[in-house]
């Protein structure tokens, strides 16, 4: 029988090794949740059934990547594996210079230290936790210049990650180009629900900034998913390969930071890539201080080797189409039952709109955190809060930042789970939605100073 690969989203790979998962009882999960302080980050993974905490470092590597590990050159300096990585980045992203880092935030740290003079501004299309933290550490003030639709979970739009050129222009007029350290454009936008940026918008940002001498950098962490959305949605790109689209996207940037743990299909690693030799020299002197030699930057040779293979695999059209369509499948199952989710469905996960899911809970009792805890309790599915807890506190006022988006992210790891797992997840979320009025808020009982979402602890509020 003819099988139509456009309607049946079959995995474009066979499974060669399996990792058993543990089904637990509700009593066991209750205990585990209490000892984790109702924070899904603090659960032990062996207590989790389906782990949708993150798509970061959770990908399944291919047989070619596992084979590449054995080719890893662990020389302290001048490793062959570095040159394999450098060549892959040059070929696929188009940047001539590469500095490896242990993961994405290592690259964010270096570029923030290099490009920011204290007192400057770093506009971006919505904040990301680690990115903003490093910008603030270097003395910058982040300014959100994403279009308004991105803050509205129900607004339609093919490219809800687009920069609002009016907002960016206004900031430039208000503070002057010299006060802008660089513009940081994330593709896709994680905290907006994995929403993509259009090619037209990337081009327009570049055309606005370059004549003024303002640098434009990219957080390219999920740029392949973004390229796929451009192929599917933007006029003129349907016949272009994802690889071609990605090269064009990157041509509008002076450089990028990259968490290799996502698109690059590896479990650890990252890099900084750029066109300017001056920035390269500064990055090389800083990387020695914070990460390691410029030819390994905190990564083992074997990890650089596997990453160089992952960079080439990630632009396979069949792979990326399957990956994004699997996320869409999960979102559609929920949407069909009326569960409020961020729409359109993004590239790396489905985001539950906790405000609409739990309208009886004020944002200060952490509805998304409470929903993530409840989902774990119901089925052992682990998700992540992306709302008031993740947003942290305003350094100037000390008060909570209260983002419009109060979300629970169901993040789908790459090449790991099947559609049957997606059905189990959807089933549990739908069950919770039907008894949503019973879900209670939380109180924060321990709050660390930075990036509090990783280690904060909570307790349930009384009935
Ligand atoms: N993202 C995520 O789960 C990892 C944990 S949350 C801090 O989504 C972007 C867009 C990311 C990202 C990590 C990083 C940092 C930068 N930009 O985790 O340091 O989504 O490799 O990358 C996580 P590293």
XYZ file of N, CA, C and O in Angstrom, residues 157-161 187-189 193-199 222-238 240-242 245-246 249 317 320-321 323-328 344-349:
212
model
N -0.808 34.619 13.763
C 0.353 35.253 13.122
C 1.376 34.201 12.753
O 1.720 33.361 13.582
N 1.830 34.269 11.505
C 2.781 33.265 11.028
C 4.160 33.484 11.641
O 4.928 32.546 11.811
N 4.476 34.758 11.975
C 5.818 35.065 12.484
C 5.721 35.943 13.726
O 6.106 37.114 13.719
N 5.207 35.352 14.777
C 5.002 36.114 16.020
C 6.305 36.441 16.749
O 6.291 37.114 17.764
N 7.419 35.963 16.207
C 8.713 36.297 16.815
C 9.316 37.570 16.243
O 10.367 38.023 16.714
N 16.081 33.307 17.129
C 15.311 32.554 16.116
C 15.333 31.080 16.512
O 16.359 30.474 16.472
N 14.244 30.533 16.909
C 12.917 31.042 17.222
C 12.924 31.732 18.593
O 13.967 31.749 19.251
N 11.763 32.212 19.033
C 11.692 32.888 20.330
C 11.144 31.903 21.369
O 9.948 31.586 21.393
N 6.887 30.973 23.007
C 6.237 29.722 22.605
C 6.902 29.087 21.395
O 6.274 28.299 20.690
N 8.151 29.429 21.154
C 8.851 28.846 19.999
C 8.401 29.462 18.688
O 8.380 28.804 17.648
N 8.053 30.755 18.734
C 7.542 31.429 17.530
C 8.702 31.872 16.633
O 9.721 32.359 17.121
N 8.526 31.733 15.319
C 9.607 32.092 14.390
C 9.627 33.560 13.988
O 8.659 34.296 14.194
N 10.744 33.952 13.391
C 10.941 35.291 12.828
C 11.014 35.126 11.311
O 11.656 34.196 10.820
N 10.386 36.030 10.586
C 10.380 35.913 9.119
C 11.711 36.396 8.537
O 12.422 37.191 9.153
N 11.993 35.938 7.344
C 13.211 36.394 6.654
C 13.096 37.884 6.371
O 14.079 38.625 6.496
N 17.717 27.778 18.094
C 16.733 26.931 17.388
C 16.486 27.449 15.964
O 15.365 27.472 15.468
N 17.577 27.858 15.306
C 17.425 28.498 13.989
C 16.949 27.528 12.916
O 16.359 27.955 11.917
N 17.176 26.232 13.092
C 16.729 25.288 12.054
C 15.199 25.181 12.068
O 14.559 25.121 11.015
N 14.634 25.188 13.288
C 13.167 25.184 13.377
C 12.626 26.457 12.729
O 11.627 26.430 11.998
N 13.307 27.560 12.968
C 12.881 28.825 12.360
C 12.942 28.732 10.830
O 12.026 29.157 10.118
N 14.023 28.139 10.322
C 14.185 28.007 8.867
C 13.056 27.150 8.288
O 12.523 27.440 7.213
N 12.674 26.111 9.026
C 11.578 25.253 8.551
C 10.270 26.049 8.460
O 9.529 25.939 7.483
N 10.002 26.866 9.468
C 8.770 27.684 9.426
C 8.811 28.664 8.248
O 7.780 28.907 7.613
N 9.971 29.214 7.957
C 10.075 30.116 6.795
C 9.746 29.337 5.516
O 8.991 29.800 4.662
N 10.281 28.133 5.423
C 10.009 27.307 4.242
C 8.505 27.041 4.093
O 7.946 27.100 3.001
N 7.859 26.779 5.207
C 6.439 26.423 5.175
C 5.524 27.631 5.022
O 4.440 27.520 4.466
N 5.954 28.803 5.548
C 5.004 29.906 5.678
C 5.319 31.157 4.877
O 4.425 31.962 4.643
N 6.569 31.377 4.525
C 6.894 32.677 3.926
C 6.921 32.578 2.404
O 7.619 31.732 1.843
N 6.175 33.453 1.738
C 6.140 33.395 0.270
C 7.554 33.449 -0.307
O 8.407 34.205 0.161
N 7.791 32.597 -1.299
C 9.086 32.606 -1.993
C 10.081 31.578 -1.470
O 11.158 31.423 -2.040
N 9.733 30.884 -0.375
C 10.705 29.957 0.217
C 10.298 28.479 0.147
O 11.058 27.618 0.565
N 9.119 28.189 -0.411
C 8.620 26.813 -0.406
C 9.554 25.857 -1.145
O 9.651 24.681 -0.791
N 12.847 26.225 -1.438
C 14.236 26.287 -0.967
C 14.440 25.239 0.137
O 13.523 24.946 0.903
N 15.630 24.685 0.220
C 15.896 23.714 1.288
C 16.088 24.474 2.609
O 16.436 25.666 2.612
N 15.901 23.751 3.710
C 16.122 24.346 5.036
C 17.576 24.821 5.141
O 17.864 25.879 5.700
N 17.874 28.133 3.385
C 17.184 29.183 4.142
C 18.027 29.596 5.355
O 18.181 30.780 5.656
N 18.597 28.602 6.020
C 19.419 28.897 7.195
C 20.612 29.786 6.816
O 20.929 30.758 7.513
N 19.359 33.259 6.368
C 19.051 33.879 7.673
C 20.324 34.403 8.328
O 20.380 35.533 8.809
N 16.006 17.967 5.515
C 14.612 18.424 5.447
C 13.626 17.428 6.069
O 12.666 17.826 6.735
N 13.828 17.602 10.048
C 13.269 18.775 10.721
C 11.747 18.854 10.510
O 11.017 19.274 11.412
N 11.285 18.372 9.355
C 9.833 18.372 9.125
C 9.163 17.440 10.135
O 8.152 17.779 10.750
N 10.285 16.559 13.065
C 10.434 17.085 14.420
C 9.354 18.142 14.723
O 8.666 18.067 15.729
N 9.192 19.080 13.814
C 8.232 20.151 14.072
C 6.801 19.609 13.994
O 5.926 20.000 14.775
N 6.594 18.647 13.096
C 5.230 18.098 12.975
C 4.850 17.262 14.204
O 3.681 17.160 14.561
N 5.815 16.673 14.866
C 5.493 15.924 16.093
C 5.022 16.878 17.190
O 4.073 16.592 17.922
N 5.679 18.023 17.282
C 5.266 19.039 18.254
C 3.836 19.496 17.911
O 2.975 19.633 18.787
N 3.606 19.694 16.640
C 2.291 20.140 16.182
C 1.213 19.094 16.517
O 0.087 19.437 16.886
N 0.179 30.341 17.087
C 0.291 28.998 16.514
C 1.260 28.144 17.343
O 2.064 28.672 18.109
N 1.162 26.833 17.154
C 2.030 25.915 17.899
C 3.469 26.154 17.435
O 3.732 26.280 16.244
N 4.391 26.230 18.389
C 5.776 26.597 18.064
C 6.626 25.413 17.628
O 6.124 24.312 17.378
N 7.924 25.656 17.568
C 8.827 24.673 16.988
C 9.347 23.619 17.942
O 9.609 22.491 17.527
N 9.512 23.963 19.225
C 10.169 22.999 20.110
C 9.279 22.480 21.219
O 9.680 21.595 21.970
N 8.085 23.024 21.325
C 7.208 22.536 22.379
C 5.834 23.157 22.291
O 5.598 24.089 21.518
